[in-house]
Every structure is written in structure tokens, then in C-alpha cells.
XYZ file of C-alpha atoms in Angstrom:
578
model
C -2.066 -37.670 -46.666
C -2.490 -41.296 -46.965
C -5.721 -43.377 -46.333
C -5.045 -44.216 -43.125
C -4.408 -41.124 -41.517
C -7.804 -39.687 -43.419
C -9.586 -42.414 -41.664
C -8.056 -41.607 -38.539
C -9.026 -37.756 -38.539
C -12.411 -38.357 -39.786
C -12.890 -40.307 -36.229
C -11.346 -37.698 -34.421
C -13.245 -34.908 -36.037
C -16.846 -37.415 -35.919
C -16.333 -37.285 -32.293
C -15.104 -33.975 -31.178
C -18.680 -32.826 -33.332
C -20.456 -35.737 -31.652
C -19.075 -34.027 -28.049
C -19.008 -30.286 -28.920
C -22.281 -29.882 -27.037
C -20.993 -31.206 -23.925
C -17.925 -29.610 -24.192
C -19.145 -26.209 -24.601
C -21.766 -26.987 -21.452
C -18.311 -28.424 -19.841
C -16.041 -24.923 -20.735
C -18.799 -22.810 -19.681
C -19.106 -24.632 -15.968
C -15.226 -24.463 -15.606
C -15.465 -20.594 -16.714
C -17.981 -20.420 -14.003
C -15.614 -22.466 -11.710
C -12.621 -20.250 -12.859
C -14.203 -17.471 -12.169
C -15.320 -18.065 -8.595
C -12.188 -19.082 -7.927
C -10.231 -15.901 -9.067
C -12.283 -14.105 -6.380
C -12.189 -16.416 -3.947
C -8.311 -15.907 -4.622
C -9.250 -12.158 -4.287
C -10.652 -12.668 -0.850
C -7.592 -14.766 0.054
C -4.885 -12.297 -0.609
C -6.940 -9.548 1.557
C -7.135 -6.592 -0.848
C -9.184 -3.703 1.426
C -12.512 -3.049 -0.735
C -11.256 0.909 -2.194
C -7.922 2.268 -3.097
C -7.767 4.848 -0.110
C -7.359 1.907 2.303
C -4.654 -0.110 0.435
C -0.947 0.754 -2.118
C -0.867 1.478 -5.249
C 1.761 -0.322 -7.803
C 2.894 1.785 -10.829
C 3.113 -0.287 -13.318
C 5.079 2.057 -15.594
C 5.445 1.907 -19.110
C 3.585 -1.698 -18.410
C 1.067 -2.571 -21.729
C -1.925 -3.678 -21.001
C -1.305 -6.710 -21.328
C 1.440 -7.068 -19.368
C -0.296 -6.028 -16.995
C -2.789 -8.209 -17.343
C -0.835 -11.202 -17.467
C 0.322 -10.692 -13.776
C -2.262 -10.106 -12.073
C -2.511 -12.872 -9.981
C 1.146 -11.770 -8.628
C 0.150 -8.370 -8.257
C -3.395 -9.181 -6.214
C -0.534 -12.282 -3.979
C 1.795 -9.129 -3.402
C -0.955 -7.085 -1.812
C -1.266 -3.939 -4.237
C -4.853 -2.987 -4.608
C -4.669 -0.562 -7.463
C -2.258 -0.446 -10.417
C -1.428 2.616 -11.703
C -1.270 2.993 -15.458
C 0.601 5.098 -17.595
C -1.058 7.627 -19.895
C -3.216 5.778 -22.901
C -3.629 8.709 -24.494
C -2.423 8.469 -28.214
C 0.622 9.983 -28.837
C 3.069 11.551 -31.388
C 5.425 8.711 -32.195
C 5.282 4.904 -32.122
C 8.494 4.415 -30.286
C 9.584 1.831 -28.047
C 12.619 2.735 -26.713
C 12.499 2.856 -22.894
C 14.780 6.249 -22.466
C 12.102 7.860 -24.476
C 9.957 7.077 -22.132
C 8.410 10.771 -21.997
C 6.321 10.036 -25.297
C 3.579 9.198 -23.567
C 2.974 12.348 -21.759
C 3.374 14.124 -25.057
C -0.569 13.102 -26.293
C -2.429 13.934 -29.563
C -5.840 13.474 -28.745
C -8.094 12.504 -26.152
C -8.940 8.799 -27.401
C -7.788 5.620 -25.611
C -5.057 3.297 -26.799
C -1.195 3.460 -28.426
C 1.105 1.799 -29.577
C 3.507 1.856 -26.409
C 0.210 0.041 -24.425
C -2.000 -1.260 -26.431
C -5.754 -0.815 -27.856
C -8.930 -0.092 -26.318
C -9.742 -3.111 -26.148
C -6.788 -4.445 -24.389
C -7.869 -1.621 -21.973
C -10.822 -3.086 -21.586
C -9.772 -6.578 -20.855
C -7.701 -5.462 -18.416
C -9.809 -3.135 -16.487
C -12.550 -6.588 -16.535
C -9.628 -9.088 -15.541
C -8.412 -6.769 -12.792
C -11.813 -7.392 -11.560
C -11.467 -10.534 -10.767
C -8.757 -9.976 -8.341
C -9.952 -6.870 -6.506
C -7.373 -4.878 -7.985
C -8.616 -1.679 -9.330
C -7.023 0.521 -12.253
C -6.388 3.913 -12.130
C -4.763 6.017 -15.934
C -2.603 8.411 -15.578
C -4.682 11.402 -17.838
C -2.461 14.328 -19.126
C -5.271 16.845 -19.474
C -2.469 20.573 -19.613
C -0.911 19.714 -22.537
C 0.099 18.131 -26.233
C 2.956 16.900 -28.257
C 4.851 19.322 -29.819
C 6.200 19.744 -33.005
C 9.820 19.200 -32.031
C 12.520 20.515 -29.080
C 13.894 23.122 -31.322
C 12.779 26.749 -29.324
C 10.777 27.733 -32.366
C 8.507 25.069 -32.018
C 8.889 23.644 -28.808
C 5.370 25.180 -27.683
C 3.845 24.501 -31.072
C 1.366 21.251 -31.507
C 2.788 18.294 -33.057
C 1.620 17.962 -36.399
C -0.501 15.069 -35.784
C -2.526 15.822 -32.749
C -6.258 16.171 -33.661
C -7.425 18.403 -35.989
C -10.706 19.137 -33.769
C -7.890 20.095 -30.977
C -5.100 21.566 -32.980
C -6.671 24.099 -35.379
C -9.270 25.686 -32.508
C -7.117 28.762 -31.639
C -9.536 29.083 -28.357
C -7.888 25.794 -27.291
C -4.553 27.256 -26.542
C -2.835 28.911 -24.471
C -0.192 31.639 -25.006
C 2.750 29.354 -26.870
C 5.342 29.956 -24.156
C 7.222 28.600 -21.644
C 7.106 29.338 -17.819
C 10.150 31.688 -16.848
C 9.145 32.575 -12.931
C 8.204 29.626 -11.267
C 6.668 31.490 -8.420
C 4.294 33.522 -10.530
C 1.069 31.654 -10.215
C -0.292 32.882 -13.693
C 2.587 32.031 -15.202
C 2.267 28.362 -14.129
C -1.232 27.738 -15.293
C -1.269 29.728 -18.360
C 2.055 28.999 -19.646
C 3.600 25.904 -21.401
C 6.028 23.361 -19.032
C 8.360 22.829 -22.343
C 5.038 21.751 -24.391
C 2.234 23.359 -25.880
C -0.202 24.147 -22.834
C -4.034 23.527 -23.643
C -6.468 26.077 -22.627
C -8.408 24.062 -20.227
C -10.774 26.572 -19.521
C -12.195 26.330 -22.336
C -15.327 23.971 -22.073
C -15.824 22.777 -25.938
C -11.974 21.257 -25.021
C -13.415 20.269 -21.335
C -16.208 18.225 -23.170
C -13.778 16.435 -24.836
C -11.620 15.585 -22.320
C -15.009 14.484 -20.301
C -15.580 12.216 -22.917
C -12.732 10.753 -22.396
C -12.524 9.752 -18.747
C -16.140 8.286 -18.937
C -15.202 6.051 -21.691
C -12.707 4.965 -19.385
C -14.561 4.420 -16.882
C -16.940 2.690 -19.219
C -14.741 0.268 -19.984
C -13.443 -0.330 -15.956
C -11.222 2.561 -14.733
C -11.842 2.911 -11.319
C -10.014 6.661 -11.292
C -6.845 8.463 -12.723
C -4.005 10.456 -11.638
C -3.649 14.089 -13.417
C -0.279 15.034 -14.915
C 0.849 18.432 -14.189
C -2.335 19.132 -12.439
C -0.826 22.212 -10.498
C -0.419 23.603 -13.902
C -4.230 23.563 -14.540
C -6.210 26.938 -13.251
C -8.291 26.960 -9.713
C -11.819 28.280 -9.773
C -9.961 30.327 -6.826
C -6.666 31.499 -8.867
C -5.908 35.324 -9.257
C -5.580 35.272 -12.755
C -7.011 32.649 -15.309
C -9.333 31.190 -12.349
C -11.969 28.306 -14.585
C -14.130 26.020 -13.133
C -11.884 22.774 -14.609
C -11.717 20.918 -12.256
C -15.060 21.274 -10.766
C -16.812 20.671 -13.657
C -14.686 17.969 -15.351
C -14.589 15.666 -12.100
C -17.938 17.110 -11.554
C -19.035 15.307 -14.691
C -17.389 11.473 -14.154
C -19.511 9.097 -14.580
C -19.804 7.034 -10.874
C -17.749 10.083 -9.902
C -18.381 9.066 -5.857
C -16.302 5.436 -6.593
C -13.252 7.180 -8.401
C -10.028 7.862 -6.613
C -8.687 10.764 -8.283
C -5.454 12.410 -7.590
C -3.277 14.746 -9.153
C 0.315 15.776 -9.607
C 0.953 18.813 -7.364
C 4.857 19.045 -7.253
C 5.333 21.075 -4.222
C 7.469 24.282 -4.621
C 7.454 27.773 -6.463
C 3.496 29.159 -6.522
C 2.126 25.089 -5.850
C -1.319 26.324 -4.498
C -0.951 22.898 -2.473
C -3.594 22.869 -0.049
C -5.990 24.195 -3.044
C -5.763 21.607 -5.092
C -6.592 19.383 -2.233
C -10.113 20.672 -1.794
C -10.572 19.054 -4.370
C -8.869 15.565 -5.112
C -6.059 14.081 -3.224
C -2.091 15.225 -3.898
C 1.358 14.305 -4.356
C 3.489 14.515 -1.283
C 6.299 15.160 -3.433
C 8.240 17.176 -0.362
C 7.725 13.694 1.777
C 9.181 11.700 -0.876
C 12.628 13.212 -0.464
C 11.914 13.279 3.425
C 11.715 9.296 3.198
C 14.721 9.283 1.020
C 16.986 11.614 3.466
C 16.022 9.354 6.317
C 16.659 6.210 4.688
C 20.371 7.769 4.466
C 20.372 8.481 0.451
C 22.800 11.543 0.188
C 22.295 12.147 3.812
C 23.111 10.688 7.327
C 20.192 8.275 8.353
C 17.735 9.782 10.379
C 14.541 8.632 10.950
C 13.375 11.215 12.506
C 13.107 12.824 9.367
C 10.516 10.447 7.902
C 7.978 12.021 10.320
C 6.476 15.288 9.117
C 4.268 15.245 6.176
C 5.346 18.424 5.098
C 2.174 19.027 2.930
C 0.750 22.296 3.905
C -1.204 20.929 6.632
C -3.328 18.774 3.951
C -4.952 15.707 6.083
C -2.707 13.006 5.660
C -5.875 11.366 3.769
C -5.570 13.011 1.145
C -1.891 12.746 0.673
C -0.530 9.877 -2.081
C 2.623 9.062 -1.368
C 5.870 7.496 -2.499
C 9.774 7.049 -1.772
C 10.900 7.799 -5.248
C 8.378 8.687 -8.290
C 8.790 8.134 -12.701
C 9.981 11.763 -12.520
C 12.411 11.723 -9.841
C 13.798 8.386 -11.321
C 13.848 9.053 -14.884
C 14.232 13.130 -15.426
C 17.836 14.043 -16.159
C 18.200 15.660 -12.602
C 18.314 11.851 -11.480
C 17.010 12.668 -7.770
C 16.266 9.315 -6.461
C 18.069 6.971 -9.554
C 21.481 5.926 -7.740
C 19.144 4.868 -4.527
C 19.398 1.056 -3.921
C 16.892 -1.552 -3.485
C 17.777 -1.460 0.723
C 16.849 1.969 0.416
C 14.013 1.505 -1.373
C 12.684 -1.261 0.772
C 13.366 0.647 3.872
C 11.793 4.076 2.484
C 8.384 1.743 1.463
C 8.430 0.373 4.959
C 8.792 3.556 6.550
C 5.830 5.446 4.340
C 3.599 1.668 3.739
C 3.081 1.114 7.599
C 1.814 4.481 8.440
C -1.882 5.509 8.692
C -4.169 7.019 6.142
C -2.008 7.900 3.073
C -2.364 6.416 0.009
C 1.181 4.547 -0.781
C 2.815 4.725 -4.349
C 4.976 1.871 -5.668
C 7.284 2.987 -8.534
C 8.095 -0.114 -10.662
C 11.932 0.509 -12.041
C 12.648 -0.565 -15.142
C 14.234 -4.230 -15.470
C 17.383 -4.839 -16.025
C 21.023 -3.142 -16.131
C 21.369 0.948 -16.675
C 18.792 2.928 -16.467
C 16.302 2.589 -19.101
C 17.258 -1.004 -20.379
C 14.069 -2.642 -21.200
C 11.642 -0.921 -23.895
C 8.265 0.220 -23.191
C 5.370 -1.898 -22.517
C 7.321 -4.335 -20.886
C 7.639 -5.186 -17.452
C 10.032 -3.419 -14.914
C 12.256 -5.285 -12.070
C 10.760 -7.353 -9.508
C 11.390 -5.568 -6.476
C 7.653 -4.706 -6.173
C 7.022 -8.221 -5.074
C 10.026 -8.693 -2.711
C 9.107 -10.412 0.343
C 9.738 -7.621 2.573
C 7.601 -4.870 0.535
C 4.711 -8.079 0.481
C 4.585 -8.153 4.103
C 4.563 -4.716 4.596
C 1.608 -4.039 1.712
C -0.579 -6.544 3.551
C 0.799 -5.127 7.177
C -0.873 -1.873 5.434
C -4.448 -3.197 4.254
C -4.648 -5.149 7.444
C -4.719 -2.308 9.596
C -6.736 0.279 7.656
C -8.781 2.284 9.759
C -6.358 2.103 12.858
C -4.256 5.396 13.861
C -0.676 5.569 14.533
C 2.022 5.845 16.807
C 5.263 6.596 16.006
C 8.017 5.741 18.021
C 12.040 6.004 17.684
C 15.082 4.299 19.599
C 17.959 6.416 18.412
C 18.302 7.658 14.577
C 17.859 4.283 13.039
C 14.798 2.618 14.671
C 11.618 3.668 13.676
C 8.559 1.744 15.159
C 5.309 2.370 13.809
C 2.594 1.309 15.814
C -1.267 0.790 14.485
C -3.636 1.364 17.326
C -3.201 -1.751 19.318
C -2.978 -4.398 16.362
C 0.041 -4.424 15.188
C 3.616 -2.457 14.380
C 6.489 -2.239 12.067
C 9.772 -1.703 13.437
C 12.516 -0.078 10.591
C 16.121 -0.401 11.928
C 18.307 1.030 9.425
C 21.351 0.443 12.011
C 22.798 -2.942 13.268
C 21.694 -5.570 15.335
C 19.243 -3.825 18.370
C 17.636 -4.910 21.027
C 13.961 -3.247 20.858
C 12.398 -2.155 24.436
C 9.891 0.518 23.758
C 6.241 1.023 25.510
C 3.385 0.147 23.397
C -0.347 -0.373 23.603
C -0.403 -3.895 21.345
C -1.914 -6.659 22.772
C 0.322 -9.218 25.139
C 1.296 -11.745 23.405
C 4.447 -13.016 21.519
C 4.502 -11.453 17.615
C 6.457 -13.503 15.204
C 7.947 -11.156 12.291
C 6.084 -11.982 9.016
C 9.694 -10.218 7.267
C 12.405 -11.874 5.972
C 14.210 -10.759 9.420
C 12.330 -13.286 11.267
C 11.999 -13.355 15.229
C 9.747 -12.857 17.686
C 8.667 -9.631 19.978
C 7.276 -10.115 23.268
C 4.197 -7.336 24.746
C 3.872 -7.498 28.158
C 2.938 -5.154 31.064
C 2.953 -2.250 27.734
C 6.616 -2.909 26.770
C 7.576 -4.397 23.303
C 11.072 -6.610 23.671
C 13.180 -8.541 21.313
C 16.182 -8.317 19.073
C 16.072 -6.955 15.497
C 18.858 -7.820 13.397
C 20.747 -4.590 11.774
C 19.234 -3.665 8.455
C 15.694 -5.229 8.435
C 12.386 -4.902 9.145
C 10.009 -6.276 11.771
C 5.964 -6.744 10.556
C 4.222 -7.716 13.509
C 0.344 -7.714 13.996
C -2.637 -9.468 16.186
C -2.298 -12.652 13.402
C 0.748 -12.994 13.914
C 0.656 -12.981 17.536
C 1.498 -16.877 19.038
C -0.568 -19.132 20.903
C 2.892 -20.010 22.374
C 2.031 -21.260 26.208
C 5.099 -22.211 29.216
C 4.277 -24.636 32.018
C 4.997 -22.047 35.140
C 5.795 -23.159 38.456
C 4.076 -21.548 41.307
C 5.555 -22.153 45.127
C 3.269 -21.029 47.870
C 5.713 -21.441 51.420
C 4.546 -22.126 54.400
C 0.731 -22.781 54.240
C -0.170 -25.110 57.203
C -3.473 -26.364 56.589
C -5.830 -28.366 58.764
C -7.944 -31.429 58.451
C -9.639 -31.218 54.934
C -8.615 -27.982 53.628
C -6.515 -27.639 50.501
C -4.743 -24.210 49.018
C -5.223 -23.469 45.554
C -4.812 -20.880 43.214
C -7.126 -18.334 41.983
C -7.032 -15.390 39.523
C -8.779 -13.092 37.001
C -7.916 -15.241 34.419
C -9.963 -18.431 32.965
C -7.098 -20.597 33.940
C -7.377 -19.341 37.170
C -10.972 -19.665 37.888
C -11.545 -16.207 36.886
C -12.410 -15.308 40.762
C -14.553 -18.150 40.885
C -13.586 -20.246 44.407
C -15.011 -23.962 42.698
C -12.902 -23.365 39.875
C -9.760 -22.296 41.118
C -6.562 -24.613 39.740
C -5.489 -26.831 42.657
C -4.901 -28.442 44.610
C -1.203 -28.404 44.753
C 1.579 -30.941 45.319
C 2.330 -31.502 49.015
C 5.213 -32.987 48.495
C 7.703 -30.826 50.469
C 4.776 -29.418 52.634
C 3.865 -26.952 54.392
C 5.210 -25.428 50.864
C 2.417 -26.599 47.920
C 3.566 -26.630 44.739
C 1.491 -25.931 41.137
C 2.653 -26.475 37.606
C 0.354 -24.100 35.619
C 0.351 -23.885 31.371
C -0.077 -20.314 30.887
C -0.028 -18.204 27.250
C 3.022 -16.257 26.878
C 3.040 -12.466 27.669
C -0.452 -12.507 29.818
C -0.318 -10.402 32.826
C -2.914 -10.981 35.361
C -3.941 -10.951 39.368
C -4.076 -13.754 41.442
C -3.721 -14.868 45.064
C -3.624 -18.534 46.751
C -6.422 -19.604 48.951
C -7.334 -22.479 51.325
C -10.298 -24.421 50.267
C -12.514 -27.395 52.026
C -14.375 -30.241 50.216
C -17.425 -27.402 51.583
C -15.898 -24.663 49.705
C -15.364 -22.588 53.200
C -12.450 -20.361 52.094
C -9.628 -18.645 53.636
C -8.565 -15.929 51.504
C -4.397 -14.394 51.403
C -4.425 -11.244 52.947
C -3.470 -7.998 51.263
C -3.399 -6.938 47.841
C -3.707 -8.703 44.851
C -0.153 -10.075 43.467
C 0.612 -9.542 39.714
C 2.231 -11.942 36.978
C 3.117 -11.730 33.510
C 3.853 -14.976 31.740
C 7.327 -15.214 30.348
C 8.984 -18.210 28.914
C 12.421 -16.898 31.305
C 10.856 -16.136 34.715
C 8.694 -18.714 34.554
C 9.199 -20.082 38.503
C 7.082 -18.193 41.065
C 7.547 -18.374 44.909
C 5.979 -16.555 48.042
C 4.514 -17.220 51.427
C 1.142 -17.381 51.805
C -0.409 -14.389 53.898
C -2.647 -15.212 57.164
């Protein structure tokens, strides 16, 4: 380095010392800055405040920090919760995404792998998520470990690596076997599901696994979904009853503030409506429900989309989902070969309705089936227009009921209370004319369809174009107003009097005689004529009166007439009534 340049960084380096006071002051403010701004951006993208009122985005085989470095898109796309998958350690450090299964072959109980990331990735995460009112649930597999290879001698035998603490406690196993009658309830929680099955009744191995959810709640989680949870004993079971589950979830630290689910795969001895006295469940039997209707390997029907068919469990309880990691990735392939449409149409369908707790499955990216490797992020269809409006459709209207309503097979209109609706038309181009109890008004279509819905007199009209959605709700309803001309025939008048109009509406006077909207034109008397601006869709009573400058008042005769605006039959004549 010559002489020049030495001089040259020693003035640089004098004076970023001489400044590093006010530059730290100066970073810290703009953290503080940055900060508030992140959850003022929060606030913006209207994330409900808990994970029962909003969707859930599974960010599968995600790392942490991919995760973490799109969260901003995540909190814009309307997902309140992300869904992790297990960060558990586990048996082998691969990467390849069709071995995808690793992770829910675990070794211990600790937090962090290599498919993820480290604890204290975790952490960052859970205290970026934060920011962006996005909570993070783990996906906890609690039944079993790793085994020691897929070879039937040691299929049910640990892997060689899982703790020592776990592995060489004989009281932490169960009978090293595999299910063989599916509808044998002790079969299916005290047998092994192809892997060695943990004795979770034991509460030494409880303690641990304890131990493990409040450190990750420690460092953020905000609750977790349990693997094979049917596959874990009921304190009410015949045979191998334990008190698992209410002790474990008993013992979470801020147990109140976690959403905790788990995996109850409807079918053989289930014990469905069980589990769900005592954390929320997998509506697995919906999930191919939603996927008949949408018309995968079946004729559409969206009829079919409407029963739950959960064992009568409260639909609040219920998590649900059009396809799940299982039925994409196991080798049955039950929802793989659906397409994106489908997709999008099955997430409307199950996204709009009330109370349940939607699941987004994040694909992996790219061509074939398992083409990206682990940790990385999957396709972008979770932040498709279409499946944006319809996540913030959803955590607009928590708290409202439903209505659901079909036209045909292919048009399914779901109706929230009386603030807004989503109309599914899995057919061609319709025209929609259905009763409803929104507000009047005229509802643009936040979807990519586009077009606008008129309520009126407790109708809904417009057109839908074929193969769309419509995602209509009260702020999306127009302040669109239409000058209407009113024609009142053959009112003779005498000296001094005027006729006006007068209704139950502000424009009208509300009833009021000195504020009734007049006088009218006299141009081709005895007929009066009024040009009134009127919103769009309002239906109201009115009747046309003849006023002095004394406010003496000669009312129409008979009833009340009746209006509703409407930017077609917008000219209005009749004779006024001595």
C-alpha cells in the first residue's frame, strides 16, 4: 500500500472513530424506527390477534431461516401462523427433499438439525415472527424414534444414535412391533407405525419431552402440532389408558396462549371425538371431501364440501386443509396429481367458512415431486392473489357465522353473517341471483375475477366468470351513487304550494316535512320532475307531498311506495294520490 492511500484510510478510519458515538445513538433510533414500523406493518396487513381466528401456512421442510427471511410476504399474504416442521434432531444429516421423512424419524428431544437449523436460528425466528404478528407453531413427534434401518429385523429397533438417556431405558419402550389390525385400539397406541413406538406413559420420558416444549416456548413457540397423536394412549382408552396428554399439555408453560393440535387421521379405531376433549384435530375425512368437490378424481360437486364429517367435533376445534405433507408426499400419492386450480378452489371453499382453523400445505418448488432439497423454500402458490384475498376474506370476518348457499353443482356461496361472502364457481361463466342477508350495496370482487355484485331487497346479482372466485365483504362494498329521476303526474297545486319528496332516508328528509328534497321542476306541469343522487342498492320508503312557504302539508294517500336504487331502473314515474 502506498503512502497515499495510508493517508487516505487513516482519515477515513479518524473519522468513522470520531462519529462512532453518534452512529451507534443513530443505529439504535433507526432500530427503534424499524421496529415500530414492522408492527405498524403488522397492523396493516390485518393478522386477527390468535391462531384460532386466522390460516395457518406450512412452511414445510422450510429452515429457519428461510422462514425468517419471508416474513414480511408471509404477514402481506395474510397467514397468521406458520407451521414448522419437526426440530427435533434426527438420525441423518440429509438434504435430499424425497427423504423428506427424516425429520419425523427424531433422536432426542433437543431443538435444532441440520435439515432447519440451530436453536438459535429457532430463536430468531420465533422473535422476528413477532414483529409481524405471525405466530409459530413446531410440529413435535412425541410416539416415536428413528430406527435402526427398514430391514424387518430392525425396523422397530432405535437408531443407533438416538439418546442414550432415551434409548437404553427399557421402560421407555413399547413392545418393538408393528400395528397389524388397524381397528384394534390397543394395537394402535401400543404398537410401532413402521418405527420404534416410545412408551409415553411413562413419566421420566414425559419429563423429558416437557422439557422440551417449554424450551420452545421459551424461546417463542406459540404452540405445536402432534405427529401421530392418535397413536398416543387416552386417559379414557381400554387398554394402555396414561394420563399423557393431560399432564404433558397440562405442564406448558403459558399453556392458556398455545394452540395445540394433533394429528388424528380419521379411520380404523381413531377415538376422534376423544382426542378432541382435549386439543383441536385433523379433519383429515374433510380434506378429501374438499378435494372430491373440487372435481379431483371425481365429478365436481360442491355439495360435497359441506359436511365436516368429524364425529360431530365443533367445527372449532377442527384444523383443516385441502391436501396435507402426508397425502402429498406418502407413496399412496392421494392429493399429488391435483393442480394449482384445484388447489385454489379447495382453499377457497374450506378458507371462507366459519370457525375452523385453515391449513396451507406449501408444495415443494419446482418440477417433479420432490425437486428442491430440504430447508428450502417450496412453490409460491401460497401467496397467489386469489388464496391472499381469500386469507384476509377469512381474518376479516372472524367471529361471524355462516351460510352456505349453492346454485347448481358448481357454485358455492359462502356467506359470513351479513359482512361479506365468497362465491366458488367451479363451472363457466354464471349469472349469480341468490337471497342473502349482506348489506345493500354494490361489492367489488377483491379476486383476480374482478366484478361487481349488487344486494338489494336480500338478493345478491351479478355475473361470475367460469372458473374463479368472488371475495366480497362490507370494505369492499362501493360508495357508487346514480342520479335517479323521479316523475310525480298530475299534481295540480295552488297558489304557493310546492310538491316535494320525502322518505326514510337522509336524502329524503328522513320523514322530516322542512327537509324533504324539492321542489321539483315544473317544467311540463302539472307533472314535477326531481333528479335525485342516490347510493346504489338502497331500498327505502317514500311518498311525494305538497308543501307551502308555511309548511301546511298535504300528504299522498295510501301506503308507503318502495325503491331500491339501481344504476338500470333508475327513472321513476307515478301519479300523485289525493
Amino acid at each position: 500500500m502506498n503512502k497515499t492511500a495510508k493517508r487516505i484510510l487513516s482519515v477515513i478510519l479518524f473519522f468513522v472513530l470520531l462519529t462512532q458515538p453518534f452512529a451507534v445513538s443513530f443505529e439504535s433510533a433507526n432500530n427503534s424506527n424499524f421496529l415500530s414500523w414492522q408492527v405498524a406493518e403488522a397492523a396493516d396487513n390485518g393478522l386477527p390477534s390468535a391462531t384460532k381466528d386466522g390460516v395457518i401456512l406450512h412452511a414445510w421442510n422450510w429452515s429457519f431461516n428461510t422462514i425468517r427471511s419471508r416474513l414480511p410476504e408471509i404477514a402481506a399474504a395474510g397467514f397468521k401462523t406458520i407451521q414448522t416442521s419437526p426440530i427435533q434432531g434426527n438420525k441423518e444429516n440429509t438434504m435430499t427433499g424425497s427423504i423428506w421423512w427424516m425429520l419425523y424419524q427424531p433422536i432426542n428431544f433437543n431443538i435444532g438439525n441440520a435439515q432447519l437449523g440451530t436453536r438459535e436460528q429457532f430463536r430468531q425466528l420465533c422473535a422476528e415472527a413477532e414483529n409481524y404478528g405471525i405466530n409459530i407453531i413446531v410440529d413435535v413427534v412425541a410416539n416415536h424414534t428413528g430406527n435402526a434401518g427398514i430391514d424387518s429385523s430392525v425396523q422397530y429397533v432405535p437408531a443407533y444414535n438416538v439418546d442414550p438417556s432415551i434409548r437404553n431405558n427399557p421402560s421407555f419402550w413399547h413392545e418393538l412391533s408393528g400395528i397389524t389390525n388397524w381397528n384394534d385400539r390397543r394395537q394402535v397406541t401400543q404398537l410401532g407405525i413402521g418405527l420404534p413406538d416410545l412408551n409415553t406413559s411413562n413419566q421420566e420420558l414425559q419429563d423429558k419431552i416437557i422439557a422440551f416444549l417449554n424450551d420452545a416456548i421459551s424461546l417463542g413457540a406459540d404452540g405445536f402440532r402432534f405427529d401421530a397423536a392418535k397413536h398416543i394412549e387416552l386417559p379414557t382408552d381400554p387398554y394402555g389408558a396414561s394420563n399423557f396428554w393431560t399432564r404433558v399439555l397440562g405442564s406448558l408453560s403459558n399453556n392458556s396462549n398455545q394452540y395445540i393440535y394433533g394429528e388424528v387421521l380419521q379411520g380404523g379405531a381413531d377415538a376422534f371425538a376423544q382426542y378432541a376433549n382435549y386439543m383441536n384435530v385433523t379433519a383429515s375425512n374433510y380434506g378429501e371431501s374438499v378435494r372430491h368437490a373440487v372435481g379431483f378424481n371425481n365429478a365436481k360437486n360442491v355439495n360435497l364440501a359441506y359436511n365436516y364429517n368429524a364425529a360431530n367435533v365443533a367445527p372449532s376445534k377442527l384444523v383443516t386443509w385441502v391436501e396435507s405433507h402426508d397425502t402429498y408426499a406418502n407413496l399412496g400419492d392421494e392429493s399429488t396429481n391435483m393442480n394449482e386450480w384445484q388447489i385454489k378452489m379447495g382453499w377457497a371453499i374450506i378458507a371462507a367458512r366459519a370457525q375452523t382453523v385453515p391449513l396451507f400445505f406449501n408444495r415443494p418448488a419446482g418440477t417433479g415431486k420432490f425437486a428442491t432439497t430440504l430447508g428450502t423454500a417450496g412453490n409460491n402458490l401460497w401467496k397467489d392473489p386469489d388464496v391472499v384475498a381469500v386469507n384476509k376474506f377469512h381474518n376479516a370476518m372472524a367471529g361471524q357465522g355462516e351460510y352456505l348457499r349453492y346454485q347448481g353443482n358448481e357454485i358455492m356461496l359462502i356467506e359470513r353473517g351479513n359482512k361479506g361472502m365468497v362465491i366458488v364457481n367451479l363451472g363457466g361463466n354464471a349469472a349469480i341471483n341468490q337471497p342473502t342477508n349482506l348489506a345493500n350495496g354494490v361489492y367489488t370482487n377483491k379476486a383476480t375475477g374482478g366484478g361487481t355484485f349488487t344486494v338489494a331487497n336480500g338478493r345478491i346479482t351479478g355475473n361470475i366468470t367460469g372458473g374463479t372466485v368472488a371475495v366480497l365483504n362490507n370494505d369492499s362494498t362501493s360508495t357508487q351513487s346514480v342520479n335517479v329521476a323521479f316523475t310525480v303526474r298530475n299534481a295540480t297545486t295552488v297558489m304557493g304550494q310546492n310538491v316535494y319528496l320525502i322518505g326514510n332516508i337522509p336524502g329524503l328528509g328522513n320523514w322530516n316535512v322542512s327537509q324533504a328534497f324539492g321542489p321539483g321542476n315544473t317544467a311540463s306541469y302539472p307533472h314535477w320532475g326531481f333528479t335525485v343522487n342516490l347510493p346504489v342498492g338502497t331500498t327505502f320508503e317514500y311518498k311525494a307531498i305538497k308543501r307551502d312557504a308555511a309548511n301546511n302539508v298535504v300528504w299522498e294517500s295510501g301506503a308507503n311506495r318502495t325503491y331500491t336504487v339501481s344504476a338500470s331502473n333508475n327513472q321513476v314515474s307515478f301519479d300523485f294520490r289525493n
